[in-house]
Coordinates of C-alpha atoms and ligand atoms in Angstrom, one line a residue:
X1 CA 38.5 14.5 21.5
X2 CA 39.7 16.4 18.2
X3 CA 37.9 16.1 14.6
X4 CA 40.1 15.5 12.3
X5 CA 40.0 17.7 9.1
X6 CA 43.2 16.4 7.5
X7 CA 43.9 18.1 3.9
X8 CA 44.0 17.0 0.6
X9 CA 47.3 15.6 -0.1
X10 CA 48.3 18.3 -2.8
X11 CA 47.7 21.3 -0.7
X12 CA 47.9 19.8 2.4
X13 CA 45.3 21.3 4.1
X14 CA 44.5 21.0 7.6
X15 CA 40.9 21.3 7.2
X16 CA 40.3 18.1 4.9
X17 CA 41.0 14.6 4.4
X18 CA 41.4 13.6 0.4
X19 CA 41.8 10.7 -1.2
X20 CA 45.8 10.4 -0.8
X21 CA 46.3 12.5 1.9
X22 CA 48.9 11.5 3.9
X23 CA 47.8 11.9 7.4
X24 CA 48.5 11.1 11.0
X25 CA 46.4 8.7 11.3
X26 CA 48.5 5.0 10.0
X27 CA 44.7 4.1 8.5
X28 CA 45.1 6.8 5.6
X29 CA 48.5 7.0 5.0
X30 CA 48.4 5.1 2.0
X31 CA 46.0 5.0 -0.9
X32 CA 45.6 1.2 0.2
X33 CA 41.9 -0.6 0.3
X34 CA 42.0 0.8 4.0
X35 CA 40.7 3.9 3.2
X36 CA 37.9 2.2 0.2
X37 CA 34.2 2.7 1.7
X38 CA 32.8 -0.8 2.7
X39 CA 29.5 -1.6 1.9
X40 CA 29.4 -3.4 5.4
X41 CA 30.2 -0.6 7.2
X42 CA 28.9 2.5 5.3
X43 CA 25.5 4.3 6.4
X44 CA 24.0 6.8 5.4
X45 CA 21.7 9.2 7.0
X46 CA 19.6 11.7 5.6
X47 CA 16.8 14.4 6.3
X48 CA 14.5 15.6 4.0
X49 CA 11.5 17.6 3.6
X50 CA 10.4 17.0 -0.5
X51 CA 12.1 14.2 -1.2
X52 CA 15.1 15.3 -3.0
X53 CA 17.7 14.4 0.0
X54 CA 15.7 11.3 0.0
X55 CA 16.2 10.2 -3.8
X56 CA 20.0 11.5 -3.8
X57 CA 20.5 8.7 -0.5
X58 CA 19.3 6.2 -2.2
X59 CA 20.8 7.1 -5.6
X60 CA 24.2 7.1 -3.8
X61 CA 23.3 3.6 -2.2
X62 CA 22.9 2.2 -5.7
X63 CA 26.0 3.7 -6.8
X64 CA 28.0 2.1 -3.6
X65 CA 26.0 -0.9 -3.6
X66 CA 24.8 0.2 0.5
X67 CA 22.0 -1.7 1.5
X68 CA 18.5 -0.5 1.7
X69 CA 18.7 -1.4 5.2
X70 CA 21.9 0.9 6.0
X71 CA 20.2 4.0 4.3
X72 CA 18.4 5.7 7.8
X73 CA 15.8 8.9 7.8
X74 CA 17.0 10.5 10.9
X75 CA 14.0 11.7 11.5
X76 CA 13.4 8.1 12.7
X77 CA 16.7 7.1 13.1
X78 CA 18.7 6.9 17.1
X79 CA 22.4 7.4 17.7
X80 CA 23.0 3.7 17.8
X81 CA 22.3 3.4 14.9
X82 CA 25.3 5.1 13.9
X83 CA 27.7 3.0 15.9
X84 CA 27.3 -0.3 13.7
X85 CA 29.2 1.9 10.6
X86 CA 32.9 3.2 10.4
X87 CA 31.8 5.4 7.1
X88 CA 29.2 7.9 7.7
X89 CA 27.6 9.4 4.9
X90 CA 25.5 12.0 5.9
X91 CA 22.7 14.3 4.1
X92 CA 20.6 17.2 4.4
X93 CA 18.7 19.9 2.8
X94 CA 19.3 23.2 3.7
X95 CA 16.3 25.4 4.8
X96 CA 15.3 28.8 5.9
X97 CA 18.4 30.5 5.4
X98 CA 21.2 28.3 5.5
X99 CA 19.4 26.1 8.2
X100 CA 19.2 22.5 8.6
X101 CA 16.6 20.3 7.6
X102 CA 13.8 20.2 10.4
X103 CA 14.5 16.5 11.5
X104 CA 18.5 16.8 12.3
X105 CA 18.8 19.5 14.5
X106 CA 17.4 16.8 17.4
X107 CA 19.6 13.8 15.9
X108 CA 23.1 16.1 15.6
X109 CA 22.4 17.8 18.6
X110 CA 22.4 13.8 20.6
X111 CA 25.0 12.5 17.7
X112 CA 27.6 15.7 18.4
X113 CA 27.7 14.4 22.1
X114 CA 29.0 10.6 21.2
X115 CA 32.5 9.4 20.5
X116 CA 33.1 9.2 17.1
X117 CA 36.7 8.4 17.0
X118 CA 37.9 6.3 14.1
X119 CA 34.9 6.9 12.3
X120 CA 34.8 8.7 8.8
X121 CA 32.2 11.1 7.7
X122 CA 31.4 12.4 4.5
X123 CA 28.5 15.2 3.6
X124 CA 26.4 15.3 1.1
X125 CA 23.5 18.0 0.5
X126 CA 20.5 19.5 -1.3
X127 CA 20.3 22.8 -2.2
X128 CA 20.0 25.6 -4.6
X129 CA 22.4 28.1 -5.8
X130 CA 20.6 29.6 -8.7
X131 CA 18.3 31.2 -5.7
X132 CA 20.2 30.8 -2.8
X133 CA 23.9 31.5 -3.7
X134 CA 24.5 33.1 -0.4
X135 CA 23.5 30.0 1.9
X136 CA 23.8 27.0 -0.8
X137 CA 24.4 23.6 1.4
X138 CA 24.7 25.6 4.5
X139 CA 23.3 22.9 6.4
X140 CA 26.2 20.7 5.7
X141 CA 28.7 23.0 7.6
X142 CA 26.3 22.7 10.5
X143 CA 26.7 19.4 10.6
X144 CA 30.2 19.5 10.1
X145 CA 30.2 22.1 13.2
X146 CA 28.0 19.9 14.8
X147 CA 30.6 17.0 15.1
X148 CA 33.4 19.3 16.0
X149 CA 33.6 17.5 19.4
X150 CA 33.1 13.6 18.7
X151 CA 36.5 12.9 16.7
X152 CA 35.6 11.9 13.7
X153 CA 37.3 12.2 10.7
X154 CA 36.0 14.3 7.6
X155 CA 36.3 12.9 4.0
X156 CA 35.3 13.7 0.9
X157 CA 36.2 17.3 0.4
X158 CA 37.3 18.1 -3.2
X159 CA 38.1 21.6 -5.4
X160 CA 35.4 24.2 -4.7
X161 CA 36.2 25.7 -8.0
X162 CA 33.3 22.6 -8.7
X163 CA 31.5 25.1 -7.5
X164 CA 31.6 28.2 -9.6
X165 CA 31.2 31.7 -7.6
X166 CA 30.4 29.8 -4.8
X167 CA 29.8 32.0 -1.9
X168 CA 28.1 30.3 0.9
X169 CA 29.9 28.1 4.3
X170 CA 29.8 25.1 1.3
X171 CA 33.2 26.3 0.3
X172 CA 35.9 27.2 2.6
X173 CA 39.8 27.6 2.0
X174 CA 39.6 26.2 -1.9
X175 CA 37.4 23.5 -0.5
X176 CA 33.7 22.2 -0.8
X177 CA 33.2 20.2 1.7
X178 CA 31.2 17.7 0.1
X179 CA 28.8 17.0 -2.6
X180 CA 26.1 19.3 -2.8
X181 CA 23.3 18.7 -5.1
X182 CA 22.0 22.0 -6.7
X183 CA 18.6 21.9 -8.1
X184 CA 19.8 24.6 -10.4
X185 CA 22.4 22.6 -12.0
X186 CA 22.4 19.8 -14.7
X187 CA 21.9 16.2 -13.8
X188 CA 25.2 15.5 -15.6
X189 CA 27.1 18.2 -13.8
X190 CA 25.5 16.8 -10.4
X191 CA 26.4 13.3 -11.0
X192 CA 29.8 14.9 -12.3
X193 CA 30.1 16.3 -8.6
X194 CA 29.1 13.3 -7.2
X195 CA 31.7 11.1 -8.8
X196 CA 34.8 13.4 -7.7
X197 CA 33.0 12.9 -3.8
X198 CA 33.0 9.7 -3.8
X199 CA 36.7 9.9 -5.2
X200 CA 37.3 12.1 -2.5
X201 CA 36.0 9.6 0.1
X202 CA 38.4 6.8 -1.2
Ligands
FMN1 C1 11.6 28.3 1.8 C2 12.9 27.6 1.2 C3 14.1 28.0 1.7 C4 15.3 27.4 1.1 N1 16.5 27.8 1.6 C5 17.6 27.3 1.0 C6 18.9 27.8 1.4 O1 19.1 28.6 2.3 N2 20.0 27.3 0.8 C7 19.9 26.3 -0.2 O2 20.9 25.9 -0.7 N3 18.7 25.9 -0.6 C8 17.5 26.3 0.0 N4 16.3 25.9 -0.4 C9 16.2 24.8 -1.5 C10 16.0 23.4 -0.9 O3 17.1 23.0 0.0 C11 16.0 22.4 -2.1 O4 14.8 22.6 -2.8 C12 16.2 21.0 -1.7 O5 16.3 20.2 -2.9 C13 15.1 20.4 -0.9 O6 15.4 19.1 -0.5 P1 14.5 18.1 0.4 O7 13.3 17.9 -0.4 O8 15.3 16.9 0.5 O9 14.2 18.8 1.7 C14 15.2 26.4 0.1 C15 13.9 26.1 -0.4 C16 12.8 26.7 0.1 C17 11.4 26.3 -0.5

């Protein structure tokens, strides 16, 4: 099984599926409703320690209109779970230095092992750059790394220049590779990140 990290369709870049990229697979050649989250289908899974991870879950439910039901804490959350969605949209803090948030290192190490082919994930993350430039969002590479094996497809990746001086695994080749929520930052800038993710995801 290969992930999939097709690019944004102005740079092309293998690493990332955007919004119009035109990739291999027939299901995102096209800007068509294919490629539109459904609210069926979309779940989101988060980990969190304070709370923040938490409220950003269910403040992106709201904005997708994802059921309370379909928002999971994967610290009590099993693989299958995952299976009933073709969007994943998945959160966590990032602890330590540049770690994952305690309750996912169990769940990715189990979810890296399934067959997530024809699935889409998206990342989303807490985190702070104002202290912790050097590792901000770290944990959402891991995750990303930790799917390298299941097939799955990564969406959602938009212009890490979003990201001012960013410095940490967040941003790779031009790209963040999700939305990361800095507690440094403004709400409106935030909620301006958010919007251009969820773009990103189509
Ligand atoms: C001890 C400690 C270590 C942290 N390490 C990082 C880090 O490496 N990178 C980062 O972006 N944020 C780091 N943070 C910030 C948290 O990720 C941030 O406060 C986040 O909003 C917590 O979210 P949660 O309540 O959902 O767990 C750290 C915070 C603390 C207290």
């Amino acid at each position: 099984m290969a992930t999939h990290f097709p690019g944004r369709a102005p740079r092309e870049n293998p690493q990332y599926a955007g919004l119009s990229a035109v990739g291999k697979s027939a299901s995102f050649a096209t800007g068509s409703s294919l490629i539109k989250p459904n609210k069926k289908m979309t779940g989101i899974f988060f980990g969190s320690t304070t709370g923040t991870t938490e409220s950003v879950a269910a403040r992106i439910a709201e904005r997708l209109g994802v059921a309370q039901a379909d928002v999971h804490n994967v610290a009590a959350a099993s693989v299958e779970d995952v299976k009933k969605y073709d969007l994943l949209l998945l959160g966590s803090s990032t602890w330590g230095s540049g770690e994952l948030q305690d309750d996912w290192p169990g769940f990715l190490d189990k979810l890296g092992k399934e067959d997530l082919s024809g699935r889409r994930v998206a990342l989303f993350g807490c985190g702070d750059a104002g202290i912790y430039s050097d590792t901000f969002c770290d944990a959402m590479a891991e995750i990303r790394d930790g799917l390298a094996s299941t097939g799955c497809t990564f969406v959602g990746g938009f212009d890490a220049e979003e990201y001012p001086g960013c410095g940490s695994r967040l941003c790779q080749d031009g790209e963040a590779i999700g939305w990361a929520v800095d507690d440094s930052a403004s709400d409106a800038e935030n909620q301006m990140r958010m919007e251009l993710w969820i773009a990103a995801i189509g």
